[in-house]
Short mmCIF file of C-alpha atoms in Angstrom, two decimals:
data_model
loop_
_atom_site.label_atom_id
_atom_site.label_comp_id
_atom_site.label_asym_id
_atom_site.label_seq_id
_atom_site.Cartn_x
_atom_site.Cartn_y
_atom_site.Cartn_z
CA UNK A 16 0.00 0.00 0.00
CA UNK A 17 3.10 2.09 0.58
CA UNK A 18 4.50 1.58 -2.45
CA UNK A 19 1.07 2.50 -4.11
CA UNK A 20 0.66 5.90 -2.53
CA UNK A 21 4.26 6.62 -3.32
CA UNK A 22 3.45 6.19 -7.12
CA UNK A 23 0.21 7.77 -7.40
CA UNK A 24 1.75 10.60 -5.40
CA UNK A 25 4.65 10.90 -8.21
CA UNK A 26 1.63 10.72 -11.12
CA UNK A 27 1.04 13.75 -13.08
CA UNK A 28 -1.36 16.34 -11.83
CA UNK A 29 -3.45 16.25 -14.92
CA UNK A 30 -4.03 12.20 -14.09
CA UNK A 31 -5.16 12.38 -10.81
CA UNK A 32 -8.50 14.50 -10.96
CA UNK A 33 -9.41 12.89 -13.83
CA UNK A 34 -12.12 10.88 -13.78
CA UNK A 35 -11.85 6.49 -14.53
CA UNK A 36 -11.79 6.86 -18.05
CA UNK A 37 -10.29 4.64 -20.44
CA UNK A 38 -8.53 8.03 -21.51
CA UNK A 39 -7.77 8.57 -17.74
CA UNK A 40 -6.51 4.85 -17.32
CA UNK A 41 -4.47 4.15 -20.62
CA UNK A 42 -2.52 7.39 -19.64
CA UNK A 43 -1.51 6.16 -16.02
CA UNK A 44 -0.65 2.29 -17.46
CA UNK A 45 1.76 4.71 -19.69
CA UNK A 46 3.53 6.71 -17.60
CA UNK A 47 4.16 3.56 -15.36
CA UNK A 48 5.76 1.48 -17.96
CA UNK A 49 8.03 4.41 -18.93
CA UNK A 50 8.75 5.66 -15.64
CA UNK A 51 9.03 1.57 -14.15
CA UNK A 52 10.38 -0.58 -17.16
CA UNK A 53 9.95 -4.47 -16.84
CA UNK A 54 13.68 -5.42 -16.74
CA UNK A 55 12.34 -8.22 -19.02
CA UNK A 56 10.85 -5.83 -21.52
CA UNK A 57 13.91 -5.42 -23.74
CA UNK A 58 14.67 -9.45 -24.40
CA UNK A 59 10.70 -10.30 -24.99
CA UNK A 60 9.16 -9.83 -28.31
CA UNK A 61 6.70 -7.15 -28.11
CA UNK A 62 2.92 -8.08 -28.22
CA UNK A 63 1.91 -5.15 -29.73
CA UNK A 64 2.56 -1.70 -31.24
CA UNK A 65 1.79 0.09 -28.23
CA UNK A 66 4.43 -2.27 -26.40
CA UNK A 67 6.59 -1.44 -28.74
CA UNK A 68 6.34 1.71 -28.42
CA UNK A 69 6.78 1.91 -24.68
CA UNK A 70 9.80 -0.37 -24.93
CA UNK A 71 11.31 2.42 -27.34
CA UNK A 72 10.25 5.38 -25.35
CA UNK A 73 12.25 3.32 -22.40
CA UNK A 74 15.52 2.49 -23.69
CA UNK A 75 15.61 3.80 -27.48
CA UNK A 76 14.68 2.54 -30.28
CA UNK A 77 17.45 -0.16 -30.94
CA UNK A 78 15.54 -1.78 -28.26
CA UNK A 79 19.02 -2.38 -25.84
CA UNK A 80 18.68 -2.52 -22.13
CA UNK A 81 21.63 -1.76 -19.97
CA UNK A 82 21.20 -5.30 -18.00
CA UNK A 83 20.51 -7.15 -21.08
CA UNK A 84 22.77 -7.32 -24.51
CA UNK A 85 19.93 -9.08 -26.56
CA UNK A 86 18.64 -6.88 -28.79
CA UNK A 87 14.65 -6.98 -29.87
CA UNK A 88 14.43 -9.02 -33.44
CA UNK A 89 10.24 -9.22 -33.89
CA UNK A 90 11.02 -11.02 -37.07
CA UNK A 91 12.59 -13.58 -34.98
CA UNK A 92 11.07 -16.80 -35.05
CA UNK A 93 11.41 -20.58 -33.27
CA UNK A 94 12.93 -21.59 -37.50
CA UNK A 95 15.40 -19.48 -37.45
CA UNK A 96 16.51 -20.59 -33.92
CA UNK A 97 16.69 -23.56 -34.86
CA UNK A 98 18.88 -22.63 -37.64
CA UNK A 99 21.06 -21.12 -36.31
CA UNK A 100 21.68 -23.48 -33.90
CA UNK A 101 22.31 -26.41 -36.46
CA UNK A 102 24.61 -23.83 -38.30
CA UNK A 103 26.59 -23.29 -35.33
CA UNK A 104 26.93 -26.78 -34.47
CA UNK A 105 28.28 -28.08 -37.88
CA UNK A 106 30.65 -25.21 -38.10
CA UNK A 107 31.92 -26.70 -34.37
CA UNK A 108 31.90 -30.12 -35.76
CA UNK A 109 32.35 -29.91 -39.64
CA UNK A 110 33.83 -25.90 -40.47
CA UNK A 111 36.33 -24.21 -39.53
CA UNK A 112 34.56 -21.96 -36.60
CA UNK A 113 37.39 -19.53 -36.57
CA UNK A 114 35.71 -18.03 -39.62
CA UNK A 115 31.88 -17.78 -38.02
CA UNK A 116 30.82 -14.63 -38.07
CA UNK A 117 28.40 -13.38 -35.22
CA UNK A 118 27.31 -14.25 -32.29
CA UNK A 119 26.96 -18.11 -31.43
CA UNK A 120 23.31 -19.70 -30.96
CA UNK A 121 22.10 -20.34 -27.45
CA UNK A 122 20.87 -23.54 -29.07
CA UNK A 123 24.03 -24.98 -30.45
CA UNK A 124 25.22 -27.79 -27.55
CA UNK A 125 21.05 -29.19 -28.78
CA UNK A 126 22.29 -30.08 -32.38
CA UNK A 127 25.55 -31.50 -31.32
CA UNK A 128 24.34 -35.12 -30.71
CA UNK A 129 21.66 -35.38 -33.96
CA UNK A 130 24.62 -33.85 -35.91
CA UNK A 131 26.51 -37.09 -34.62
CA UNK A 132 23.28 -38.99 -36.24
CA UNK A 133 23.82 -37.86 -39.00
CA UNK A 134 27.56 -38.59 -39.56
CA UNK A 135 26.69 -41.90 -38.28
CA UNK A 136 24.12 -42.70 -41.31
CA UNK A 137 27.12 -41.19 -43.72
CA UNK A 138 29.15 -44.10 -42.72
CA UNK A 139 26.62 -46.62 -42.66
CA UNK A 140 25.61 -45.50 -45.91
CA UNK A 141 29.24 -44.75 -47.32
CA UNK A 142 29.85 -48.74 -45.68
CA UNK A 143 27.06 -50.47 -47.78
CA UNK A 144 27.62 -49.02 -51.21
CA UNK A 145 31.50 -49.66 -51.26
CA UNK A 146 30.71 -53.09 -49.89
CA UNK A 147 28.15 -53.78 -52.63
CA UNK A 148 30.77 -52.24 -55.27
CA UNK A 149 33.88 -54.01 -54.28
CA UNK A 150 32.81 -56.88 -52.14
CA UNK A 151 35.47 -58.68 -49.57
CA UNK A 152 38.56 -60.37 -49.50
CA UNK A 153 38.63 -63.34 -47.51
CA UNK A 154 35.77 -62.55 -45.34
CA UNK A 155 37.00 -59.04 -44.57
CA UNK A 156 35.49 -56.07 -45.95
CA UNK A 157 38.44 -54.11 -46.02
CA UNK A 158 38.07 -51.72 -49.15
CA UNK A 159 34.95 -50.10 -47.16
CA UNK A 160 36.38 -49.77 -44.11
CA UNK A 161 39.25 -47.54 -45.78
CA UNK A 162 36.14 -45.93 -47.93
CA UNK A 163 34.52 -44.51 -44.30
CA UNK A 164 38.15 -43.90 -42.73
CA UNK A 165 38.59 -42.01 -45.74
CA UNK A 166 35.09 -40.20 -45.36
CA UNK A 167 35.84 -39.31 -41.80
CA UNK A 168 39.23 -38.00 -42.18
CA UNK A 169 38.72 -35.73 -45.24
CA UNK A 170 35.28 -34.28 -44.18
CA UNK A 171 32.83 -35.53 -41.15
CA UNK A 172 35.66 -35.75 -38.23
CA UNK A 173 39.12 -34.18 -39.75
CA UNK A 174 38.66 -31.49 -36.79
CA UNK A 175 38.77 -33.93 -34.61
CA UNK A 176 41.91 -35.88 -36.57
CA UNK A 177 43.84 -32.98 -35.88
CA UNK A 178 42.82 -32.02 -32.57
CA UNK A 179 44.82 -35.34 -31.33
CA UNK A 180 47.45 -34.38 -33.39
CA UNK A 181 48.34 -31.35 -32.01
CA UNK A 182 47.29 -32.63 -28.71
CA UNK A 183 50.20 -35.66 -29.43
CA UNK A 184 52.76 -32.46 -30.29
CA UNK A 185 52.71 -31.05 -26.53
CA UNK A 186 52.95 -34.26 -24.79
CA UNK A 187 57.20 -34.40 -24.49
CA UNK A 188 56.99 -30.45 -23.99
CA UNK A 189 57.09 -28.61 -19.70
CA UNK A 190 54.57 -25.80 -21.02
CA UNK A 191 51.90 -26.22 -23.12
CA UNK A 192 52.17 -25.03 -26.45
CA UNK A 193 50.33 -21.98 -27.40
CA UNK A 194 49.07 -23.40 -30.83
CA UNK A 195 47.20 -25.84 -29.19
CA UNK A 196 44.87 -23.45 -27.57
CA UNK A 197 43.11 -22.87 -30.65
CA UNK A 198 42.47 -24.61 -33.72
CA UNK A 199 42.54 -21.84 -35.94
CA UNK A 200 45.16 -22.41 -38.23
CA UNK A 201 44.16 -26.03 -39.56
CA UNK A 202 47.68 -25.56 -42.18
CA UNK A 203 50.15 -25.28 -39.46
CA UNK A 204 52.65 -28.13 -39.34
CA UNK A 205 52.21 -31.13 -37.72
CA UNK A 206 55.41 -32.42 -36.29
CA UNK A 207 56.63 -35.69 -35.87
CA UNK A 208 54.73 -37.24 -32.78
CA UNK A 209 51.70 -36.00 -34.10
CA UNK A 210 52.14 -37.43 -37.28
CA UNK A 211 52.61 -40.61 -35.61
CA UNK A 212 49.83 -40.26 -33.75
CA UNK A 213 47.93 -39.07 -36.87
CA UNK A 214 49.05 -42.27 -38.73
CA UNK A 215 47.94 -44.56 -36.05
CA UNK A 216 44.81 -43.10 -35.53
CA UNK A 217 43.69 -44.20 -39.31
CA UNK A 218 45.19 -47.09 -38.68
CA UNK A 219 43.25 -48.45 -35.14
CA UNK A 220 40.11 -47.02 -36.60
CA UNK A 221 40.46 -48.83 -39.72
CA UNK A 222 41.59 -51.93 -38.13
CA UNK A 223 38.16 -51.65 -35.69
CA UNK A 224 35.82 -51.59 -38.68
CA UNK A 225 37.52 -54.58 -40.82
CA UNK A 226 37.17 -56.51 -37.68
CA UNK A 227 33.28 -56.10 -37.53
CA UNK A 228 31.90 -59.68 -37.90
CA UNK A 229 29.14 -60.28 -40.01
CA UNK A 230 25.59 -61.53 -38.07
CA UNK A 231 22.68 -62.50 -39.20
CA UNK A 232 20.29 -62.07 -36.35
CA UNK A 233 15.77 -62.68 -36.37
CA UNK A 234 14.14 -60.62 -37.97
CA UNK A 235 9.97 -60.54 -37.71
CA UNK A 236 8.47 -62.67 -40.81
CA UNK A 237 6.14 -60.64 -43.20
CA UNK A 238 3.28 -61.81 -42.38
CA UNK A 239 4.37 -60.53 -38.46
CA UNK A 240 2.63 -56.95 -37.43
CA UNK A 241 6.28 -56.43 -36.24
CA UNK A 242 7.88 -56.48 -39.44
CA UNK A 243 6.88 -52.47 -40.24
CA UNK A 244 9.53 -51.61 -37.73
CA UNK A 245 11.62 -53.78 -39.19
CA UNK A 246 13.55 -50.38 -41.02
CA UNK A 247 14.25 -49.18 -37.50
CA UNK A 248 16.76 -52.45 -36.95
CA UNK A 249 19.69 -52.42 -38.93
CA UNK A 250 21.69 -55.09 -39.57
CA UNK A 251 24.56 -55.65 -36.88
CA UNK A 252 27.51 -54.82 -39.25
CA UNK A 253 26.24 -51.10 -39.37
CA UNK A 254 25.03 -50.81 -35.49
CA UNK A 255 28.61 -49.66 -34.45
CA UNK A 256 28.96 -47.62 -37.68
CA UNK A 257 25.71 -45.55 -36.63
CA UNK A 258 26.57 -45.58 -32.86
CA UNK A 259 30.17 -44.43 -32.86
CA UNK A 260 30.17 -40.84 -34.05
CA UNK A 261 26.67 -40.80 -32.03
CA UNK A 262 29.01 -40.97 -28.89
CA UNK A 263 32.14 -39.53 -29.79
CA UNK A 264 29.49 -36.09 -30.55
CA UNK A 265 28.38 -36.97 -26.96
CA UNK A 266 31.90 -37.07 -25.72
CA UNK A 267 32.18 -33.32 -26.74
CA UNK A 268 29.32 -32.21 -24.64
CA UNK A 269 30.80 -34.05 -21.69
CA UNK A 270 34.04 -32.51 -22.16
CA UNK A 271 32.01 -29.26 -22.35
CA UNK A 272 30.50 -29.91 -19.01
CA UNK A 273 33.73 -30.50 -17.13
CA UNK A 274 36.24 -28.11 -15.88
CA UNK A 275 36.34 -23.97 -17.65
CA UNK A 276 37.03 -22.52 -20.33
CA UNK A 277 40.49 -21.79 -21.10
CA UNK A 278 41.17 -17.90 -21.55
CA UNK A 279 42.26 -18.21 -25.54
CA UNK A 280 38.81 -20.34 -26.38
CA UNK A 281 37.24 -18.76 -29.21
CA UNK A 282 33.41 -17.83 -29.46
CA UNK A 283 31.60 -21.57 -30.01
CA UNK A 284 33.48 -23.20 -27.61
CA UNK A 285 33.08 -20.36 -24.99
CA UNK A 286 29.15 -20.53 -25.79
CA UNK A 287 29.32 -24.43 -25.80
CA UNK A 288 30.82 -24.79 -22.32
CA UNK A 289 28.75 -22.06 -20.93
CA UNK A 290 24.87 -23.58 -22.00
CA UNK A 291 26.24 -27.18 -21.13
CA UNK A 292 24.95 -28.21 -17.08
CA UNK A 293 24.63 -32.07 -16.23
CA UNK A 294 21.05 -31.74 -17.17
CA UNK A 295 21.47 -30.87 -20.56
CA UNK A 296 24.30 -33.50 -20.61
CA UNK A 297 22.30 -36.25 -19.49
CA UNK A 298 19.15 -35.27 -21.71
CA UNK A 299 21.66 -35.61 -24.34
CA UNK A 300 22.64 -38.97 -23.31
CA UNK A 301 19.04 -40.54 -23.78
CA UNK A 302 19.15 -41.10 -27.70
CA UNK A 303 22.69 -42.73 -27.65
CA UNK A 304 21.73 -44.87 -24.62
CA UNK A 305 18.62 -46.02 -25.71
CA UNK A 306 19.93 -46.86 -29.06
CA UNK A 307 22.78 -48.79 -27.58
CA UNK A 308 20.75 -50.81 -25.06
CA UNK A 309 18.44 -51.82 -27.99
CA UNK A 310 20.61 -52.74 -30.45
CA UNK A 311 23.46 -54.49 -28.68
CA UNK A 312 20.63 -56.78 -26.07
CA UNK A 313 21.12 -59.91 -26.02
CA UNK A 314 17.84 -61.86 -24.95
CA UNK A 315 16.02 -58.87 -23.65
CA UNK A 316 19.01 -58.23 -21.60
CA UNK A 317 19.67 -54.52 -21.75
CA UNK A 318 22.86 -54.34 -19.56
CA UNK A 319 25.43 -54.71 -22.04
CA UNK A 320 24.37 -51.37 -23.87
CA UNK A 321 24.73 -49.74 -20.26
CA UNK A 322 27.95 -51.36 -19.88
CA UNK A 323 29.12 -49.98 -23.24
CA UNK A 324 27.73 -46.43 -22.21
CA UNK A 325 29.57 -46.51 -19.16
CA UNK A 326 32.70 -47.53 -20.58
CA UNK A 327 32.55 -44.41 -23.08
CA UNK A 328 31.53 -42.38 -19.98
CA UNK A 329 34.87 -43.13 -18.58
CA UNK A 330 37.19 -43.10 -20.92
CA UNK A 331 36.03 -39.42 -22.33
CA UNK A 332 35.56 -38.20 -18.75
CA UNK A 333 39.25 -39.23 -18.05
CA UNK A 334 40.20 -37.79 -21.30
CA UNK A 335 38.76 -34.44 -20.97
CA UNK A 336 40.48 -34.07 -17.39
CA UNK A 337 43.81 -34.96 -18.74
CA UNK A 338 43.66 -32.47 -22.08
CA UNK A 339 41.91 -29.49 -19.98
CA UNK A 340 44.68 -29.61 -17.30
CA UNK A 341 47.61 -29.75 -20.39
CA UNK A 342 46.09 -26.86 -22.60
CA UNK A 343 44.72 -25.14 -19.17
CA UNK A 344 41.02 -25.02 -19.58
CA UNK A 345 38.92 -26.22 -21.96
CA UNK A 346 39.79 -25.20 -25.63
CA UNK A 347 38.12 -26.20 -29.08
CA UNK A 348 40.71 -28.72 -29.67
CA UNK A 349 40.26 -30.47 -26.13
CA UNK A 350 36.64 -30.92 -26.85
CA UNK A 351 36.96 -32.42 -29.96
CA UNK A 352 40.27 -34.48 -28.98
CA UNK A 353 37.97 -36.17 -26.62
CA UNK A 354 35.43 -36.80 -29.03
CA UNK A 355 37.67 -38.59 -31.10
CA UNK A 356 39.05 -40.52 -28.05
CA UNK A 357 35.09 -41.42 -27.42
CA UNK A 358 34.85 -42.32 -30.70
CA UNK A 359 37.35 -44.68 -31.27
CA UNK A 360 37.11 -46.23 -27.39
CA UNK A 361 32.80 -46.74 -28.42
CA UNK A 362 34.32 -49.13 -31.52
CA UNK A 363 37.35 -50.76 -28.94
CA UNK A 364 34.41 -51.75 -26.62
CA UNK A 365 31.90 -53.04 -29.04
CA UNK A 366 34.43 -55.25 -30.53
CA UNK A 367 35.64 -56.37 -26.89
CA UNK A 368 32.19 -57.44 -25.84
CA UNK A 369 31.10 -58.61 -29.55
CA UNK A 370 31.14 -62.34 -28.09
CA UNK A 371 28.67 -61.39 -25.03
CA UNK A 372 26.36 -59.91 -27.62
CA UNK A 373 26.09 -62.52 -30.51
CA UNK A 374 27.55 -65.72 -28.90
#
């Protein structure tokens, strides 16, 4: 009540003898919002022109509030959101993001893990049609494994080739090396350890792939009402193909979520670590698990796809500590080091427990 009196004691003299108009009224709901702003009036779009109008009569009209940098977009819409956030994610993931221009999206850590989806269905895909085109040798399929190495080190995961590589180049050094704390220059030199590194890399992933085995689990007959969901079970050859860049994407958020930001992180990784809480993380973590326990059950027995998830869980957690300590905080090419480590441990520990699965 105090607070009331105060106000209508500040009002205009012309308001206060006049009578309960809507004349009277819409004049005193003015004055209030410009002389009391909402502090969230400058980040909400406005509702109408006469909000509008109030919200440029408050702070201007580029529509900036000293507590909030966000400026007022009314053509901004839940699309282009969304669009920017998948833009920002594949230039994290796929571009260079040292030449992204703008702000980052508040929705980029969202698009991180469907990105990894995606990939995944590139190598299954890339898998199939070099297997149809130049068969095996001896039982292994060894012309497309190199044809999906090939595909991830040229285009869906070379960031995260090189990240290891440079990580590999401060590992015999006291200090970390200041090219390491950002990825920016992808033609700098690679020297000899992480060339060595970089070789072996193509070579353990390769290696992992060839040694898929071939299974031919039960399917539903035709004439089963199960059979239309048949699509959403792949054949066991390609499971691992799908699932690995699924959780080395994953890996990267975890990383995220761990430790801060190192001081010479550029913009996506800064916005990246900041949106990322153990919330997010584990939301993230439902598609990947569920896929897993699905896929790899043996007899209804869902545990080995948890055991799998955990193993990831540790090896990328461990990971993430180890790199963010060495380039001191969290840095582009920590996050995506550890996604490669997560990537490459997923296929180690399908092919470890392949006999528990299938046998």
């Amino acid at each position: 009540m105090n607070v009331r009196m105060g106000i209508m004691a500040e009002l205009p003299l012309r308001t206060r003898g006049q009578p309960k108009t809507a004349t009277g009224v819409m004049e005193r709901v003015r004055w209030r919002c410009r002389r009391v702003p909402s502090r969230h009036a400058a980040t909400r779009r406005p509702s109408s022109v006469y909000h509008q109008r109030v919200v440029e009569e408050s702070f201007g009209e580029s529509g900036m509030s000293p507590e909030s940098p966000m400026p007022i977009t009314p053509g901004a819409s839940r699309t282009v959101r969304i669009l920017d956030g998948m833009r920002d994610a594949a230039a994290l993931l796929l571009l260079d993001p040292a030449r992204r221009p703008g702000e980052p999206s508040a929705a980029l850590v969202r698009w991180v893990v469907p990105l990894g989806l995606l990939v995944g269905l590139a190598w299954a895909a890339t898998f199939r049609g070099a297997w149809r085109l130049y068969g095996e040798v001896g039982g292994l399929r060894l012309l497309p494994a190199l044809a999906v190495v090939v595909l991830e080190a040229l285009l869906t995961g070379r960031y995260l080739t090189l990240a290891l590589s440079h990580v590999a180049d401060t590992l015999d050094r006291a200090s970390p090396n200041p090219e390491v704390r950002q990825l920016d220059d992808l033609g700098a030199p690679v020297r000899l350890r992480g060339a060595l590194i970089l070789v072996l890399l193509v070579l353990v992933q390769w290696t992992l792939i060839v040694s898929i085995p071939v299974v031919n689990p039960w399917w539903p007959p035709p004439d089963d009402w199960r059979s239309v969901f048949n699509f959403l079970y792949p054949q066991p050859i390609y499971r691992p193909l799908l699932l690995a860049p699924l959780w080395g994407r994953w890996s990267i958020l975890l990383a995220a979520s761990i430790g801060r930001t190192a001081p010479g992180a550029d913009a996506l990784t800064a916005a990246a670590c900041g949106r990322m809480t153990p919330a997010r993380l584990l939301r993230q973590a439902v598609v990947p698990l569920l896929l897993s326990c699905i896929y790899f059950s043996r007899e209804r027995n869902f545990l080995i796809g948890a055991f799998m998830a955990l193993g990831v869980l540790t090896v990328s957690y461990l990971s993430a500590v180890a790199l963010a300590r060495r380039c001191g905080g969290q840095t582009r090419i920590t996050l995506l080091a550890t996604g490669q480590i997560g990537q490459i441990g997923f296929l180690a520990i399908y092919r470890a427990l392949w006999g528990h699965i299938y046998l």
